[in-house]
mmCIF file with all atom_site columns, C-alpha atoms and ligand atoms in Angstrom:
data_model
loop_
_atom_site.group_PDB
_atom_site.id
_atom_site.type_symbol
_atom_site.label_atom_id
_atom_site.label_alt_id
_atom_site.label_comp_id
_atom_site.label_asym_id
_atom_site.label_entity_id
_atom_site.label_seq_id
_atom_site.pdbx_PDB_ins_code
_atom_site.Cartn_x
_atom_site.Cartn_y
_atom_site.Cartn_z
_atom_site.occupancy
_atom_site.B_iso_or_equiv
_atom_site.pdbx_formal_charge
_atom_site.auth_seq_id
_atom_site.auth_comp_id
_atom_site.auth_asym_id
_atom_site.auth_atom_id
_atom_site.pdbx_PDB_model_num
ATOM   1   C  CA  . MET A 1 1   ? 31.962 23.874  -61.164 1.00 69.00 ? 1   MET A CA  1
ATOM   2   C  CA  . ALA A 1 2   ? 34.055 22.158  -63.834 1.00 78.00 ? 2   ALA A CA  1
ATOM   3   C  CA  . ASP A 1 3   ? 33.756 18.402  -63.896 1.00 83.00 ? 3   ASP A CA  1
ATOM   4   C  CA  . PRO A 1 4   ? 37.163 16.992  -62.872 1.00 84.00 ? 4   PRO A CA  1
ATOM   5   C  CA  . LEU A 1 5   ? 36.486 13.917  -64.978 1.00 84.00 ? 5   LEU A CA  1
ATOM   6   C  CA  . LYS A 1 6   ? 36.237 16.017  -68.135 1.00 85.00 ? 6   LYS A CA  1
ATOM   7   C  CA  . SER A 1 7   ? 39.948 15.653  -68.900 1.00 85.00 ? 7   SER A CA  1
ATOM   8   C  CA  . ILE A 1 8   ? 39.721 11.848  -69.054 1.00 84.00 ? 8   ILE A CA  1
ATOM   9   C  CA  . CYS A 1 9   ? 36.252 11.401  -70.539 1.00 84.00 ? 9   CYS A CA  1
ATOM   10  C  CA  . ASP A 1 10  ? 34.320 13.397  -73.149 1.00 86.00 ? 10  ASP A CA  1
ATOM   11  C  CA  . ASP A 1 11  ? 30.928 11.736  -73.031 1.00 90.00 ? 11  ASP A CA  1
ATOM   12  C  CA  . PRO A 1 12  ? 28.636 13.420  -70.439 1.00 90.00 ? 12  PRO A CA  1
ATOM   13  C  CA  . LEU A 1 13  ? 26.555 10.256  -70.001 1.00 93.00 ? 13  LEU A CA  1
ATOM   14  C  CA  . GLU A 1 14  ? 29.677 8.207   -69.315 1.00 92.00 ? 14  GLU A CA  1
ATOM   15  C  CA  . ARG A 1 15  ? 30.875 10.801  -66.797 1.00 92.00 ? 15  ARG A CA  1
ATOM   16  C  CA  . LYS A 1 16  ? 27.490 10.660  -65.089 1.00 94.00 ? 16  LYS A CA  1
ATOM   17  C  CA  . TRP A 1 17  ? 27.773 6.900   -64.596 1.00 94.00 ? 17  TRP A CA  1
ATOM   18  C  CA  . VAL A 1 18  ? 31.360 7.213   -63.404 1.00 93.00 ? 18  VAL A CA  1
ATOM   19  C  CA  . TRP A 1 19  ? 30.106 9.642   -60.753 1.00 94.00 ? 19  TRP A CA  1
ATOM   20  C  CA  . ILE A 1 20  ? 27.260 7.326   -59.753 1.00 96.00 ? 20  ILE A CA  1
ATOM   21  C  CA  . SER A 1 21  ? 29.627 4.390   -59.299 1.00 96.00 ? 21  SER A CA  1
ATOM   22  C  CA  . LEU A 1 22  ? 32.084 6.536   -57.354 1.00 96.00 ? 22  LEU A CA  1
ATOM   23  C  CA  . VAL A 1 23  ? 29.313 7.739   -55.054 1.00 97.00 ? 23  VAL A CA  1
ATOM   24  C  CA  . LEU A 1 24  ? 28.097 4.152   -54.555 1.00 97.00 ? 24  LEU A CA  1
ATOM   25  C  CA  . ALA A 1 25  ? 31.634 3.003   -53.659 1.00 98.00 ? 25  ALA A CA  1
ATOM   26  C  CA  . VAL A 1 26  ? 31.936 5.837   -51.123 1.00 98.00 ? 26  VAL A CA  1
ATOM   27  C  CA  . VAL A 1 27  ? 28.491 5.037   -49.631 1.00 98.00 ? 27  VAL A CA  1
ATOM   28  C  CA  . MET A 1 28  ? 29.444 1.363   -49.259 1.00 97.00 ? 28  MET A CA  1
ATOM   29  C  CA  . GLY A 1 29  ? 32.806 2.249   -47.726 1.00 96.00 ? 29  GLY A CA  1
ATOM   30  C  CA  . VAL A 1 30  ? 31.230 4.634   -45.222 1.00 96.00 ? 30  VAL A CA  1
ATOM   31  C  CA  . THR A 1 31  ? 28.528 2.046   -44.355 1.00 94.00 ? 31  THR A CA  1
ATOM   32  C  CA  . LEU A 1 32  ? 31.161 -0.641  -43.741 1.00 91.00 ? 32  LEU A CA  1
ATOM   33  C  CA  . GLY A 1 33  ? 33.242 1.751   -41.677 1.00 92.00 ? 33  GLY A CA  1
ATOM   34  C  CA  . TYR A 1 34  ? 30.234 2.861   -39.652 1.00 92.00 ? 34  TYR A CA  1
ATOM   35  C  CA  . TYR A 1 35  ? 29.151 -0.680  -38.776 1.00 87.00 ? 35  TYR A CA  1
ATOM   36  C  CA  . ALA A 1 36  ? 32.710 -1.736  -38.029 1.00 86.00 ? 36  ALA A CA  1
ATOM   37  C  CA  . VAL A 1 37  ? 32.879 1.024   -35.405 1.00 88.00 ? 37  VAL A CA  1
ATOM   38  C  CA  . ALA A 1 38  ? 29.258 0.940   -34.179 1.00 87.00 ? 38  ALA A CA  1
ATOM   39  C  CA  . SER A 1 39  ? 29.102 -2.855  -33.808 1.00 81.00 ? 39  SER A CA  1
ATOM   40  C  CA  . ASN A 1 40  ? 32.749 -3.261  -32.852 1.00 77.00 ? 40  ASN A CA  1
ATOM   41  C  CA  . LEU A 1 41  ? 33.451 -5.624  -35.743 1.00 75.00 ? 41  LEU A CA  1
ATOM   42  C  CA  . HIS A 1 42  ? 37.060 -6.247  -36.566 1.00 70.00 ? 42  HIS A CA  1
ATOM   43  C  CA  . PRO A 1 43  ? 39.264 -8.971  -38.008 1.00 66.00 ? 43  PRO A CA  1
ATOM   44  C  CA  . PRO A 1 44  ? 40.967 -11.319 -35.570 1.00 62.00 ? 44  PRO A CA  1
ATOM   45  C  CA  . SER A 1 45  ? 44.187 -9.667  -34.543 1.00 65.00 ? 45  SER A CA  1
ATOM   46  C  CA  . ASN A 1 46  ? 46.251 -12.318 -32.867 1.00 67.00 ? 46  ASN A CA  1
ATOM   47  C  CA  . VAL A 1 47  ? 48.319 -14.868 -34.704 1.00 78.00 ? 47  VAL A CA  1
ATOM   48  C  CA  . GLU A 1 48  ? 49.197 -17.740 -32.450 1.00 83.00 ? 48  GLU A CA  1
ATOM   49  C  CA  . THR A 1 49  ? 49.993 -21.173 -33.736 1.00 86.00 ? 49  THR A CA  1
ATOM   50  C  CA  . ILE A 1 50  ? 49.375 -24.568 -32.189 1.00 87.00 ? 50  ILE A CA  1
ATOM   51  C  CA  . ASP A 1 51  ? 49.810 -28.162 -33.339 1.00 87.00 ? 51  ASP A CA  1
ATOM   52  C  CA  . SER A 1 52  ? 46.215 -29.308 -33.888 1.00 85.00 ? 52  SER A CA  1
ATOM   53  C  CA  . SER A 1 53  ? 47.127 -32.979 -33.681 1.00 85.00 ? 53  SER A CA  1
ATOM   54  C  CA  . ARG A 1 54  ? 48.630 -32.529 -30.217 1.00 86.00 ? 54  ARG A CA  1
ATOM   55  C  CA  . LEU A 1 55  ? 46.015 -30.342 -28.516 1.00 84.00 ? 55  LEU A CA  1
ATOM   56  C  CA  . HIS A 1 56  ? 45.575 -32.898 -25.740 1.00 82.00 ? 56  HIS A CA  1
ATOM   57  C  CA  . LEU A 1 57  ? 49.276 -32.557 -24.938 1.00 84.00 ? 57  LEU A CA  1
ATOM   58  C  CA  . SER A 1 58  ? 49.203 -28.767 -24.831 1.00 86.00 ? 58  SER A CA  1
ATOM   59  C  CA  . GLU A 1 59  ? 48.771 -27.037 -21.504 1.00 84.00 ? 59  GLU A CA  1
ATOM   60  C  CA  . GLU A 1 60  ? 45.914 -24.763 -22.491 1.00 87.00 ? 60  GLU A CA  1
ATOM   61  C  CA  . PHE A 1 61  ? 43.803 -27.101 -24.620 1.00 89.00 ? 61  PHE A CA  1
ATOM   62  C  CA  . ALA A 1 62  ? 44.178 -30.279 -22.596 1.00 88.00 ? 62  ALA A CA  1
ATOM   63  C  CA  . GLU A 1 63  ? 40.779 -31.704 -21.693 1.00 86.00 ? 63  GLU A CA  1
ATOM   64  C  CA  . ASP A 1 64  ? 41.028 -30.800 -17.996 1.00 86.00 ? 64  ASP A CA  1
ATOM   65  C  CA  . ASN A 1 65  ? 41.755 -27.156 -18.746 1.00 86.00 ? 65  ASN A CA  1
ATOM   66  C  CA  . LEU A 1 66  ? 38.874 -26.478 -21.134 1.00 90.00 ? 66  LEU A CA  1
ATOM   67  C  CA  . GLY A 1 67  ? 35.871 -24.383 -20.182 1.00 89.00 ? 67  GLY A CA  1
ATOM   68  C  CA  . VAL A 1 68  ? 35.219 -21.166 -18.327 1.00 92.00 ? 68  VAL A CA  1
ATOM   69  C  CA  . LYS A 1 69  ? 37.732 -19.530 -15.996 1.00 91.00 ? 69  LYS A CA  1
ATOM   70  C  CA  . THR A 1 70  ? 37.428 -16.240 -14.148 1.00 91.00 ? 70  THR A CA  1
ATOM   71  C  CA  . ASN A 1 71  ? 40.509 -14.034 -14.182 1.00 88.00 ? 71  ASN A CA  1
ATOM   72  C  CA  . PRO A 1 72  ? 41.579 -12.134 -11.057 1.00 91.00 ? 72  PRO A CA  1
ATOM   73  C  CA  . ASP A 1 73  ? 40.240 -8.881  -12.581 1.00 90.00 ? 73  ASP A CA  1
ATOM   74  C  CA  . GLY A 1 74  ? 36.753 -10.386 -12.986 1.00 88.00 ? 74  GLY A CA  1
ATOM   75  C  CA  . SER A 1 75  ? 36.948 -10.909 -16.733 1.00 91.00 ? 75  SER A CA  1
ATOM   76  C  CA  . VAL A 1 76  ? 36.271 -14.375 -18.075 1.00 94.00 ? 76  VAL A CA  1
ATOM   77  C  CA  . ARG A 1 77  ? 38.255 -16.665 -20.295 1.00 94.00 ? 77  ARG A CA  1
ATOM   78  C  CA  . VAL A 1 78  ? 36.628 -19.486 -22.247 1.00 95.00 ? 78  VAL A CA  1
ATOM   79  C  CA  . THR A 1 79  ? 38.828 -22.178 -23.720 1.00 94.00 ? 79  THR A CA  1
ATOM   80  C  CA  . LEU A 1 80  ? 37.151 -24.369 -26.326 1.00 94.00 ? 80  LEU A CA  1
ATOM   81  C  CA  . VAL A 1 81  ? 38.158 -27.094 -28.710 1.00 94.00 ? 81  VAL A CA  1
ATOM   82  C  CA  . ALA A 1 82  ? 36.269 -27.325 -31.996 1.00 94.00 ? 82  ALA A CA  1
ATOM   83  C  CA  . ALA A 1 83  ? 36.292 -30.800 -33.459 1.00 93.00 ? 83  ALA A CA  1
ATOM   84  C  CA  . ARG A 1 84  ? 34.051 -32.763 -35.774 1.00 92.00 ? 84  ARG A CA  1
ATOM   85  C  CA  . TYR A 1 85  ? 31.253 -32.371 -34.733 1.00 92.00 ? 85  TYR A CA  1
ATOM   86  C  CA  . GLY A 1 86  ? 31.012 -30.232 -31.666 1.00 93.00 ? 86  GLY A CA  1
ATOM   87  C  CA  . PHE A 1 87  ? 32.540 -27.633 -29.399 1.00 94.00 ? 87  PHE A CA  1
ATOM   88  C  CA  . TYR A 1 88  ? 34.012 -28.943 -26.170 1.00 92.00 ? 88  TYR A CA  1
ATOM   89  C  CA  . PRO A 1 89  ? 32.854 -28.521 -23.483 1.00 93.00 ? 89  PRO A CA  1
ATOM   90  C  CA  . PRO A 1 90  ? 29.359 -28.617 -25.031 1.00 92.00 ? 90  PRO A CA  1
ATOM   91  C  CA  . ARG A 1 91  ? 27.736 -26.239 -22.559 1.00 94.00 ? 91  ARG A CA  1
ATOM   92  C  CA  . ILE A 1 92  ? 29.318 -23.120 -21.112 1.00 94.00 ? 92  ILE A CA  1
ATOM   93  C  CA  . GLU A 1 93  ? 28.038 -20.432 -18.798 1.00 94.00 ? 93  GLU A CA  1
ATOM   94  C  CA  . VAL A 1 94  ? 29.332 -16.883 -18.832 1.00 94.00 ? 94  VAL A CA  1
ATOM   95  C  CA  . PRO A 1 95  ? 28.204 -13.862 -16.819 1.00 94.00 ? 95  PRO A CA  1
ATOM   96  C  CA  . VAL A 1 96  ? 26.332 -10.996 -18.444 1.00 94.00 ? 96  VAL A CA  1
ATOM   97  C  CA  . ASP A 1 97  ? 28.015 -7.580  -18.992 1.00 93.00 ? 97  ASP A CA  1
ATOM   98  C  CA  . THR A 1 98  ? 31.458 -9.026  -18.473 1.00 93.00 ? 98  THR A CA  1
ATOM   99  C  CA  . LYS A 1 99  ? 34.455 -9.079  -20.754 1.00 94.00 ? 99  LYS A CA  1
ATOM   100 C  CA  . VAL A 1 100 ? 34.649 -12.614 -22.148 1.00 94.00 ? 100 VAL A CA  1
ATOM   101 C  CA  . THR A 1 101 ? 37.672 -13.803 -24.103 1.00 94.00 ? 101 THR A CA  1
ATOM   102 C  CA  . PHE A 1 102 ? 37.162 -16.931 -26.170 1.00 94.00 ? 102 PHE A CA  1
ATOM   103 C  CA  . ARG A 1 103 ? 40.211 -18.975 -27.106 1.00 93.00 ? 103 ARG A CA  1
ATOM   104 C  CA  . LEU A 1 104 ? 39.514 -21.718 -29.620 1.00 94.00 ? 104 LEU A CA  1
ATOM   105 C  CA  . ALA A 1 105 ? 41.551 -24.336 -31.382 1.00 93.00 ? 105 ALA A CA  1
ATOM   106 C  CA  . SER A 1 106 ? 40.504 -26.929 -33.926 1.00 93.00 ? 106 SER A CA  1
ATOM   107 C  CA  . ALA A 1 107 ? 41.446 -30.541 -33.384 1.00 92.00 ? 107 ALA A CA  1
ATOM   108 C  CA  . ASP A 1 108 ? 40.929 -31.470 -37.029 1.00 91.00 ? 108 ASP A CA  1
ATOM   109 C  CA  . VAL A 1 109 ? 39.639 -29.351 -39.913 1.00 93.00 ? 109 VAL A CA  1
ATOM   110 C  CA  . LEU A 1 110 ? 38.490 -25.804 -40.535 1.00 94.00 ? 110 LEU A CA  1
ATOM   111 C  CA  . HIS A 1 111 ? 35.515 -24.813 -38.393 1.00 95.00 ? 111 HIS A CA  1
ATOM   112 C  CA  . GLY A 1 112 ? 33.800 -21.553 -37.646 1.00 94.00 ? 112 GLY A CA  1
ATOM   113 C  CA  . VAL A 1 113 ? 32.087 -20.341 -34.546 1.00 95.00 ? 113 VAL A CA  1
ATOM   114 C  CA  . HIS A 1 114 ? 29.145 -18.002 -34.468 1.00 94.00 ? 114 HIS A CA  1
ATOM   115 C  CA  . VAL A 1 115 ? 26.715 -16.892 -31.782 1.00 94.00 ? 115 VAL A CA  1
ATOM   116 C  CA  . PRO A 1 116 ? 23.626 -15.477 -33.547 1.00 91.00 ? 116 PRO A CA  1
ATOM   117 C  CA  . ASN A 1 117 ? 22.551 -11.930 -32.611 1.00 87.00 ? 117 ASN A CA  1
ATOM   118 C  CA  . THR A 1 118 ? 25.941 -11.116 -31.107 1.00 88.00 ? 118 THR A CA  1
ATOM   119 C  CA  . ASN A 1 119 ? 29.252 -10.012 -32.578 1.00 86.00 ? 119 ASN A CA  1
ATOM   120 C  CA  . MET A 1 120 ? 30.901 -13.275 -31.547 1.00 90.00 ? 120 MET A CA  1
ATOM   121 C  CA  . THR A 1 121 ? 32.028 -14.936 -34.747 1.00 91.00 ? 121 THR A CA  1
ATOM   122 C  CA  . THR A 1 122 ? 35.331 -16.185 -36.077 1.00 91.00 ? 122 THR A CA  1
ATOM   123 C  CA  . MET A 1 123 ? 36.942 -18.922 -38.107 1.00 92.00 ? 123 MET A CA  1
ATOM   124 C  CA  . VAL A 1 124 ? 38.769 -21.688 -36.305 1.00 92.00 ? 124 VAL A CA  1
ATOM   125 C  CA  . VAL A 1 125 ? 41.656 -22.614 -38.551 1.00 91.00 ? 125 VAL A CA  1
ATOM   126 C  CA  . PRO A 1 126 ? 43.594 -25.756 -37.708 1.00 91.00 ? 126 PRO A CA  1
ATOM   127 C  CA  . GLY A 1 127 ? 47.086 -24.836 -36.571 1.00 90.00 ? 127 GLY A CA  1
ATOM   128 C  CA  . TYR A 1 128 ? 46.032 -21.479 -35.154 1.00 90.00 ? 128 TYR A CA  1
ATOM   129 C  CA  . ILE A 1 129 ? 44.440 -20.261 -31.947 1.00 91.00 ? 129 ILE A CA  1
ATOM   130 C  CA  . SER A 1 130 ? 41.425 -18.032 -32.573 1.00 91.00 ? 130 SER A CA  1
ATOM   131 C  CA  . GLU A 1 131 ? 40.784 -15.377 -29.995 1.00 91.00 ? 131 GLU A CA  1
ATOM   132 C  CA  . VAL A 1 132 ? 37.695 -13.178 -29.702 1.00 91.00 ? 132 VAL A CA  1
ATOM   133 C  CA  . THR A 1 133 ? 36.879 -10.820 -26.867 1.00 91.00 ? 133 THR A CA  1
ATOM   134 C  CA  . THR A 1 134 ? 33.325 -9.645  -26.456 1.00 92.00 ? 134 THR A CA  1
ATOM   135 C  CA  . THR A 1 135 ? 30.653 -8.804  -23.905 1.00 93.00 ? 135 THR A CA  1
ATOM   136 C  CA  . PHE A 1 136 ? 27.141 -10.232 -23.806 1.00 93.00 ? 136 PHE A CA  1
ATOM   137 C  CA  . PRO A 1 137 ? 24.653 -7.540  -22.778 1.00 93.00 ? 137 PRO A CA  1
ATOM   138 C  CA  . ARG A 1 138 ? 21.624 -9.854  -22.380 1.00 92.00 ? 138 ARG A CA  1
ATOM   139 C  CA  . THR A 1 139 ? 21.125 -13.003 -20.373 1.00 92.00 ? 139 THR A CA  1
ATOM   140 C  CA  . GLY A 1 140 ? 19.682 -16.089 -22.008 1.00 93.00 ? 140 GLY A CA  1
ATOM   141 C  CA  . GLU A 1 141 ? 20.547 -19.215 -23.895 1.00 94.00 ? 141 GLU A CA  1
ATOM   142 C  CA  . TYR A 1 142 ? 22.459 -18.906 -27.127 1.00 94.00 ? 142 TYR A CA  1
ATOM   143 C  CA  . SER A 1 143 ? 23.612 -21.416 -29.674 1.00 93.00 ? 143 SER A CA  1
ATOM   144 C  CA  . LEU A 1 144 ? 27.265 -21.630 -30.523 1.00 93.00 ? 144 LEU A CA  1
ATOM   145 C  CA  . LEU A 1 145 ? 27.186 -22.706 -34.161 1.00 94.00 ? 145 LEU A CA  1
ATOM   146 C  CA  . CYS A 1 146 ? 29.773 -23.913 -36.592 1.00 96.00 ? 146 CYS A CA  1
ATOM   147 C  CA  . ASN A 1 147 ? 29.523 -21.766 -39.706 1.00 93.00 ? 147 ASN A CA  1
ATOM   148 C  CA  . GLU A 1 148 ? 32.210 -23.282 -41.911 1.00 94.00 ? 148 GLU A CA  1
ATOM   149 C  CA  . TYR A 1 149 ? 31.376 -26.484 -43.730 1.00 95.00 ? 149 TYR A CA  1
ATOM   150 C  CA  . CYS A 1 150 ? 33.459 -29.154 -42.015 1.00 94.00 ? 150 CYS A CA  1
ATOM   151 C  CA  . GLY A 1 151 ? 31.923 -32.454 -43.100 1.00 93.00 ? 151 GLY A CA  1
ATOM   152 C  CA  . LEU A 1 152 ? 28.735 -34.479 -43.081 1.00 94.00 ? 152 LEU A CA  1
ATOM   153 C  CA  . GLY A 1 153 ? 27.965 -33.623 -39.455 1.00 93.00 ? 153 GLY A CA  1
ATOM   154 C  CA  . HIS A 1 154 ? 28.427 -29.877 -39.926 1.00 95.00 ? 154 HIS A CA  1
ATOM   155 C  CA  . ASP A 1 155 ? 24.668 -29.245 -39.584 1.00 93.00 ? 155 ASP A CA  1
ATOM   156 C  CA  . SER A 1 156 ? 24.632 -30.694 -36.099 1.00 93.00 ? 156 SER A CA  1
ATOM   157 C  CA  . MET A 1 157 ? 27.820 -29.023 -34.915 1.00 94.00 ? 157 MET A CA  1
ATOM   158 C  CA  . TRP A 1 158 ? 26.645 -26.635 -32.248 1.00 92.00 ? 158 TRP A CA  1
ATOM   159 C  CA  . SER A 1 159 ? 26.728 -26.264 -28.517 1.00 93.00 ? 159 SER A CA  1
ATOM   160 C  CA  . ARG A 1 160 ? 25.107 -24.158 -25.850 1.00 95.00 ? 160 ARG A CA  1
ATOM   161 C  CA  . LEU A 1 161 ? 26.211 -20.820 -24.470 1.00 95.00 ? 161 LEU A CA  1
ATOM   162 C  CA  . VAL A 1 162 ? 24.260 -19.609 -21.458 1.00 95.00 ? 162 VAL A CA  1
ATOM   163 C  CA  . VAL A 1 163 ? 24.605 -15.998 -20.359 1.00 94.00 ? 163 VAL A CA  1
ATOM   164 C  CA  . VAL A 1 164 ? 23.698 -15.830 -16.691 1.00 93.00 ? 164 VAL A CA  1
ATOM   165 C  CA  . PRO A 1 165 ? 23.167 -12.915 -14.283 1.00 93.00 ? 165 PRO A CA  1
ATOM   166 C  CA  . LYS A 1 166 ? 26.431 -11.705 -12.757 1.00 84.00 ? 166 LYS A CA  1
ATOM   167 C  CA  . THR A 1 167 ? 25.927 -13.004 -9.246  1.00 70.00 ? 167 THR A CA  1
ATOM   168 C  CA  . ALA A 1 168 ? 24.768 -16.455 -10.340 1.00 49.00 ? 168 ALA A CA  1
ATOM   169 C  CA  . GLY A 1 169 ? 28.158 -17.590 -11.413 1.00 47.00 ? 169 GLY A CA  1
ATOM   170 C  CA  . GLY A 1 170 ? 30.084 -17.968 -14.605 1.00 45.00 ? 170 GLY A CA  1
ATOM   171 C  CA  . GLN A 1 171 ? 32.792 -19.706 -12.617 1.00 49.00 ? 171 GLN A CA  1
ATOM   172 C  CA  . SER A 1 172 ? 33.762 -23.270 -13.210 1.00 47.00 ? 172 SER A CA  1
HETATM 173 CU CU1 . LIG B 2 .   ? 32.465 -27.529 -37.805 1.00 52.68 ? 201 LIG B CU1 1
HETATM 174 CU CU2 . LIG B 2 .   ? 31.042 -26.993 -39.616 1.00 52.68 ? 201 LIG B CU2 1
#
């Protein structure tokens, strides 16, 4: 088979390396695509804005409305505020094997949220509402960590996520 690169490059060694880099790029692309599908990883898709300095005056992110709520269809909604240096409320319980939608807003600077060993991770950009929907297949205690440097207390910015058996609750 004639080398299609022959028309743009005469040196066989150079063509060989062009092929190697092309193959590597394809392998990396396929790997990324595979894990995006297999692990259900995707960029945040909703763009919703909010005034970070007036969260307490908003309906959704007012202190009394934070935490875990169960929707009529059985799915769960978790509303959290990220602020230096913690997530509020600091401990949440969600049921296992249930669709959980996190809605987060920052009260100050850029934060991130990450639950190790799950696909729950997103940035929390001031001025925007971050939304992630996921399902936790295993019960247990997880840490909800901040993974964007947000100041001197960044290291200690974490809270507790407890995944409980379905019958035991998840309601607030
Ligand atoms: Cu919040 Cu780092």
